Amino acid sequence: MPANARRRALGPQLKRSFFSRDVLEVAQDVIGATLLVDGVGGTIVEVEAYHHTEPAAHSHRGMTPRNMVMFGPAGYLYVYRSYGIHWCMNFVCEAEGSAAAILIRAIEPTHGLDLMYQRRSKYIQNLNDRLLCSGPGRVGEALGVTIAHNALSLDAAPIAIHARTEVPQIASGVRIGITKAAELPWRYGVKGSRFLSKPFPKG
């Protein structure tokens, strides 16, 4: 299906105040929103929530130069490098000092697919729409995110996050690829989406 056919009407652009709430609430409320970086991106279909009170969070052991943006006010982008290769995007949430954030795990690509393919083809051949952004590292690559985007506001160029115009069915489950606090069901996504990084258990 052509990307343009999948495009939904964009809601109003979310302000930083939207993120100044409980990280678990925001994590569910951004499912179905549209994330754009310089006009490239798509519908958020999968996220994970992290909070400094649990050991899987980067902020659990306190502030460092790497994670300091997590401790700042809500509504800013936290970017970190995974495995020394991939840049990953996180939305900082809650009150200043709470150090909570939402990892963007997958989006359904709808805007700027040609540029996404160009960026992702540097890393993998035989791409298709489903694989463009089905994982946090893939999202960063496709949207052209680097450490230069760290600490940027979520409601000012080059970043725009548009509110969803309809509420999707949301699935939840345990987070992926962690060993600490692995039992917490803090992964959320669009139920049945083929763009998820990994399907949710049925039930």
PDB file of N, CA and C in Angstrom, residues 92-146:
ATOM      1  N   VAL A  92      11.384  12.736  27.234  1.00  0.00           N
ATOM      2  CA  VAL A  92      11.477  12.940  28.681  1.00  0.00           C
ATOM      3  C   VAL A  92      10.111  13.335  29.228  1.00  0.00           C
ATOM      4  N   CYS A  93       9.726  12.700  30.326  1.00  0.00           N
ATOM      5  CA  CYS A  93       8.403  12.909  30.918  1.00  0.00           C
ATOM      6  C   CYS A  93       8.504  13.255  32.404  1.00  0.00           C
ATOM      7  N   GLU A  94       7.370  13.598  32.969  1.00  0.00           N
ATOM      8  CA  GLU A  94       7.182  13.861  34.398  1.00  0.00           C
ATOM      9  C   GLU A  94       7.878  15.151  34.853  1.00  0.00           C
ATOM     10  N   ALA A  95       7.786  15.412  36.151  1.00  0.00           N
ATOM     11  CA  ALA A  95       8.333  16.644  36.712  1.00  0.00           C
ATOM     12  C   ALA A  95       9.858  16.633  36.666  1.00  0.00           C
ATOM     13  N   GLU A  96      10.438  17.816  36.693  1.00  0.00           N
ATOM     14  CA  GLU A  96      11.893  17.934  36.688  1.00  0.00           C
ATOM     15  C   GLU A  96      12.483  17.166  37.863  1.00  0.00           C
ATOM     16  N   GLY A  97      13.499  16.364  37.588  1.00  0.00           N
ATOM     17  CA  GLY A  97      14.126  15.541  38.602  1.00  0.00           C
ATOM     18  C   GLY A  97      13.597  14.124  38.656  1.00  0.00           C
ATOM     19  N   SER A  98      12.451  13.873  38.028  1.00  0.00           N
ATOM     20  CA  SER A  98      11.871  12.528  38.056  1.00  0.00           C
ATOM     21  C   SER A  98      12.659  11.545  37.211  1.00  0.00           C
ATOM     22  N   ALA A  99      13.281  12.038  36.138  1.00  0.00           N
ATOM     23  CA  ALA A  99      14.137  11.214  35.274  1.00  0.00           C
ATOM     24  C   ALA A  99      13.399  10.026  34.681  1.00  0.00           C
ATOM     25  N   ALA A 100      12.262  10.316  34.059  1.00  0.00           N
ATOM     26  CA  ALA A 100      11.467   9.301  33.378  1.00  0.00           C
ATOM     27  C   ALA A 100      11.457   9.599  31.882  1.00  0.00           C
ATOM     28  N   ALA A 101      11.388   8.552  31.072  1.00  0.00           N
ATOM     29  CA  ALA A 101      11.407   8.762  29.620  1.00  0.00           C
ATOM     30  C   ALA A 101      10.728   7.608  28.901  1.00  0.00           C
ATOM     31  N   ILE A 102      10.343   7.884  27.674  1.00  0.00           N
ATOM     32  CA  ILE A 102       9.682   6.903  26.815  1.00  0.00           C
ATOM     33  C   ILE A 102      10.589   6.627  25.624  1.00  0.00           C
ATOM     34  N   LEU A 103      10.969   5.372  25.446  1.00  0.00           N
ATOM     35  CA  LEU A 103      11.759   4.944  24.298  1.00  0.00           C
ATOM     36  C   LEU A 103      10.823   4.687  23.115  1.00  0.00           C
ATOM     37  N   ILE A 104      11.126   5.292  21.982  1.00  0.00           N
ATOM     38  CA  ILE A 104      10.329   5.056  20.770  1.00  0.00           C
ATOM     39  C   ILE A 104      10.864   3.804  20.096  1.00  0.00           C
ATOM     40  N   ARG A 105      10.089   2.740  20.133  1.00  0.00           N
ATOM     41  CA  ARG A 105      10.544   1.450  19.619  1.00  0.00           C
ATOM     42  C   ARG A 105      10.186   1.234  18.151  1.00  0.00           C
ATOM     43  N   ALA A 106       9.064   1.774  17.700  1.00  0.00           N
ATOM     44  CA  ALA A 106       8.680   1.537  16.303  1.00  0.00           C
ATOM     45  C   ALA A 106       7.667   2.575  15.853  1.00  0.00           C
ATOM     46  N   ILE A 107       7.750   2.917  14.572  1.00  0.00           N
ATOM     47  CA  ILE A 107       6.739   3.768  13.963  1.00  0.00           C
ATOM     48  C   ILE A 107       6.291   3.140  12.648  1.00  0.00           C
ATOM     49  N   GLU A 108       5.090   3.471  12.248  1.00  0.00           N
ATOM     50  CA  GLU A 108       4.602   3.122  10.911  1.00  0.00           C
ATOM     51  C   GLU A 108       4.986   4.261   9.987  1.00  0.00           C
ATOM     52  N   PRO A 109       5.892   4.047   9.032  1.00  0.00           N
ATOM     53  CA  PRO A 109       6.379   5.160   8.200  1.00  0.00           C
ATOM     54  C   PRO A 109       5.299   5.710   7.281  1.00  0.00           C
ATOM     55  N   THR A 110       5.143   7.027   7.298  1.00  0.00           N
ATOM     56  CA  THR A 110       4.131   7.668   6.452  1.00  0.00           C
ATOM     57  C   THR A 110       4.650   8.898   5.724  1.00  0.00           C
ATOM     58  N   HIS A 111       5.718   9.517   6.215  1.00  0.00           N
ATOM     59  CA  HIS A 111       6.218  10.762   5.643  1.00  0.00           C
ATOM     60  C   HIS A 111       7.701  10.629   5.307  1.00  0.00           C
ATOM     61  N   GLY A 112       8.053  10.916   4.066  1.00  0.00           N
ATOM     62  CA  GLY A 112       9.457  10.927   3.682  1.00  0.00           C
ATOM     63  C   GLY A 112      10.075   9.552   3.513  1.00  0.00           C
ATOM     64  N   LEU A 113       9.321   8.613   2.957  1.00  0.00           N
ATOM     65  CA  LEU A 113       9.833   7.244   2.830  1.00  0.00           C
ATOM     66  C   LEU A 113      11.064   7.150   1.938  1.00  0.00           C
ATOM     67  N   ASP A 114      11.128   7.950   0.890  1.00  0.00           N
ATOM     68  CA  ASP A 114      12.301   7.891   0.010  1.00  0.00           C
ATOM     69  C   ASP A 114      13.582   8.191   0.789  1.00  0.00           C
ATOM     70  N   LEU A 115      13.536   9.202   1.647  1.00  0.00           N
ATOM     71  CA  LEU A 115      14.706   9.554   2.437  1.00  0.00           C
ATOM     72  C   LEU A 115      14.992   8.486   3.493  1.00  0.00           C
ATOM     73  N   MET A 116      13.942   7.898   4.062  1.00  0.00           N
ATOM     74  CA  MET A 116      14.139   6.803   5.021  1.00  0.00           C
ATOM     75  C   MET A 116      14.849   5.628   4.366  1.00  0.00           C
ATOM     76  N   TYR A 117      14.416   5.272   3.178  1.00  0.00           N
ATOM     77  CA  TYR A 117      15.061   4.164   2.459  1.00  0.00           C
ATOM     78  C   TYR A 117      16.528   4.484   2.173  1.00  0.00           C
ATOM     79  N   GLN A 118      16.781   5.707   1.789  1.00  0.00           N
ATOM     80  CA  GLN A 118      18.157   6.113   1.500  1.00  0.00           C
ATOM     81  C   GLN A 118      19.032   5.977   2.748  1.00  0.00           C
ATOM     82  N   ARG A 119      18.519   6.416   3.875  1.00  0.00           N
ATOM     83  CA  ARG A 119      19.294   6.350   5.114  1.00  0.00           C
ATOM     84  C   ARG A 119      19.479   4.918   5.593  1.00  0.00           C
ATOM     85  N   ARG A 120      18.437   4.117   5.516  1.00  0.00           N
ATOM     86  CA  ARG A 120      18.497   2.764   6.049  1.00  0.00           C
ATOM     87  C   ARG A 120      19.236   1.808   5.125  1.00  0.00           C
ATOM     88  N   SER A 121      19.272   2.097   3.828  1.00  0.00           N
ATOM     89  CA  SER A 121      19.937   1.195   2.884  1.00  0.00           C
ATOM     90  C   SER A 121      21.446   1.167   3.097  1.00  0.00           C
ATOM     91  N   LYS A 122      21.963   2.123   3.865  1.00  0.00           N
ATOM     92  CA  LYS A 122      23.388   2.107   4.204  1.00  0.00           C
ATOM     93  C   LYS A 122      23.710   0.927   5.112  1.00  0.00           C
ATOM     94  N   TYR A 123      22.677   0.427   5.811  1.00  0.00           N
ATOM     95  CA  TYR A 123      22.892  -0.608   6.815  1.00  0.00           C
ATOM     96  C   TYR A 123      22.337  -1.972   6.410  1.00  0.00           C
ATOM     97  N   ILE A 124      21.335  -1.984   5.540  1.00  0.00           N
ATOM     98  CA  ILE A 124      20.703  -3.260   5.191  1.00  0.00           C
ATOM     99  C   ILE A 124      20.107  -3.168   3.789  1.00  0.00           C
ATOM    100  N   GLN A 125      20.197  -4.264   3.056  1.00  0.00           N
ATOM    101  CA  GLN A 125      19.601  -4.352   1.731  1.00  0.00           C
ATOM    102  C   GLN A 125      18.218  -5.006   1.828  1.00  0.00           C
ATOM    103  N   ASN A 126      17.482  -4.969   0.725  1.00  0.00           N
ATOM    104  CA  ASN A 126      16.165  -5.609   0.629  1.00  0.00           C
ATOM    105  C   ASN A 126      15.205  -5.109   1.707  1.00  0.00           C
ATOM    106  N   LEU A 127      15.194  -3.798   1.891  1.00  0.00           N
ATOM    107  CA  LEU A 127      14.287  -3.190   2.859  1.00  0.00           C
ATOM    108  C   LEU A 127      12.854  -3.215   2.345  1.00  0.00           C
ATOM    109  N   ASN A 128      11.908  -3.186   3.272  1.00  0.00           N
ATOM    110  CA  ASN A 128      10.515  -2.948   2.927  1.00  0.00           C
ATOM    111  C   ASN A 128       9.932  -2.014   3.980  1.00  0.00           C
ATOM    112  N   ASP A 129       8.727  -1.529   3.745  1.00  0.00           N
ATOM    113  CA  ASP A 129       8.132  -0.553   4.656  1.00  0.00           C
ATOM    114  C   ASP A 129       8.099  -1.053   6.090  1.00  0.00           C
ATOM    115  N   ARG A 130       7.822  -2.326   6.279  1.00  0.00           N
ATOM    116  CA  ARG A 130       7.683  -2.859   7.631  1.00  0.00           C
ATOM    117  C   ARG A 130       8.995  -2.812   8.398  1.00  0.00           C
ATOM    118  N   LEU A 131      10.105  -2.976   7.702  1.00  0.00           N
ATOM    119  CA  LEU A 131      11.404  -3.027   8.358  1.00  0.00           C
ATOM    120  C   LEU A 131      12.081  -1.663   8.485  1.00  0.00           C
ATOM    121  N   LEU A 132      11.505  -0.638   7.893  1.00  0.00           N
ATOM    122  CA  LEU A 132      12.146   0.671   7.935  1.00  0.00           C
ATOM    123  C   LEU A 132      12.339   1.175   9.362  1.00  0.00           C
ATOM    124  N   CYS A 133      11.319   1.026  10.186  1.00  0.00           N
ATOM    125  CA  CYS A 133      11.316   1.658  11.518  1.00  0.00           C
ATOM    126  C   CYS A 133      10.847   0.703  12.606  1.00  0.00           C
ATOM    127  N   SER A 134      11.085  -0.590  12.442  1.00  0.00           N
ATOM    128  CA  SER A 134      10.590  -1.580  13.400  1.00  0.00           C
ATOM    129  C   SER A 134      11.670  -1.932  14.416  1.00  0.00           C
ATOM    130  N   GLY A 135      12.030  -0.964  15.237  1.00  0.00           N
ATOM    131  CA  GLY A 135      13.044  -1.124  16.263  1.00  0.00           C
ATOM    132  C   GLY A 135      13.615   0.241  16.593  1.00  0.00           C
ATOM    133  N   PRO A 136      14.041   0.479  17.823  1.00  0.00           N
ATOM    134  CA  PRO A 136      14.484   1.822  18.202  1.00  0.00           C
ATOM    135  C   PRO A 136      15.688   2.328  17.417  1.00  0.00           C
ATOM    136  N   GLY A 137      16.646   1.454  17.108  1.00  0.00           N
ATOM    137  CA  GLY A 137      17.782   1.877  16.301  1.00  0.00           C
ATOM    138  C   GLY A 137      17.370   2.206  14.883  1.00  0.00           C
ATOM    139  N   ARG A 138      16.444   1.445  14.342  1.00  0.00           N
ATOM    140  CA  ARG A 138      15.949   1.684  12.990  1.00  0.00           C
ATOM    141  C   ARG A 138      15.201   3.008  12.912  1.00  0.00           C
ATOM    142  N   VAL A 139      14.436   3.324  13.950  1.00  0.00           N
ATOM    143  CA  VAL A 139      13.739   4.609  13.980  1.00  0.00           C
ATOM    144  C   VAL A 139      14.748   5.749  13.903  1.00  0.00           C
ATOM    145  N   GLY A 140      15.782   5.681  14.729  1.00  0.00           N
ATOM    146  CA  GLY A 140      16.798   6.727  14.724  1.00  0.00           C
ATOM    147  C   GLY A 140      17.473   6.887  13.377  1.00  0.00           C
ATOM    148  N   GLU A 141      17.828   5.765  12.750  1.00  0.00           N
ATOM    149  CA  GLU A 141      18.475   5.807  11.434  1.00  0.00           C
ATOM    150  C   GLU A 141      17.544   6.408  10.383  1.00  0.00           C
ATOM    151  N   ALA A 142      16.312   5.931  10.352  1.00  0.00           N
ATOM    152  CA  ALA A 142      15.375   6.373   9.323  1.00  0.00           C
ATOM    153  C   ALA A 142      15.051   7.853   9.442  1.00  0.00           C
ATOM    154  N   LEU A 143      15.002   8.363  10.676  1.00  0.00           N
ATOM    155  CA  LEU A 143      14.659   9.764  10.895  1.00  0.00           C
ATOM    156  C   LEU A 143      15.885  10.673  10.929  1.00  0.00           C
ATOM    157  N   GLY A 144      17.067  10.085  10.743  1.00  0.00           N
ATOM    158  CA  GLY A 144      18.286  10.879  10.684  1.00  0.00           C
ATOM    159  C   GLY A 144      18.695  11.473  12.017  1.00  0.00           C
ATOM    160  N   VAL A 145      18.356  10.788  13.106  1.00  0.00           N
ATOM    161  CA  VAL A 145      18.649  11.304  14.446  1.00  0.00           C
ATOM    162  C   VAL A 145      20.066  10.934  14.870  1.00  0.00           C
ATOM    163  N   THR A 146      20.751  11.886  15.489  1.00  0.00           N
ATOM    164  CA  THR A 146      22.099  11.672  16.025  1.00  0.00           C
ATOM    165  C   THR A 146      22.176  12.355  17.387  1.00  0.00           C
TER     166      THR A 146
END
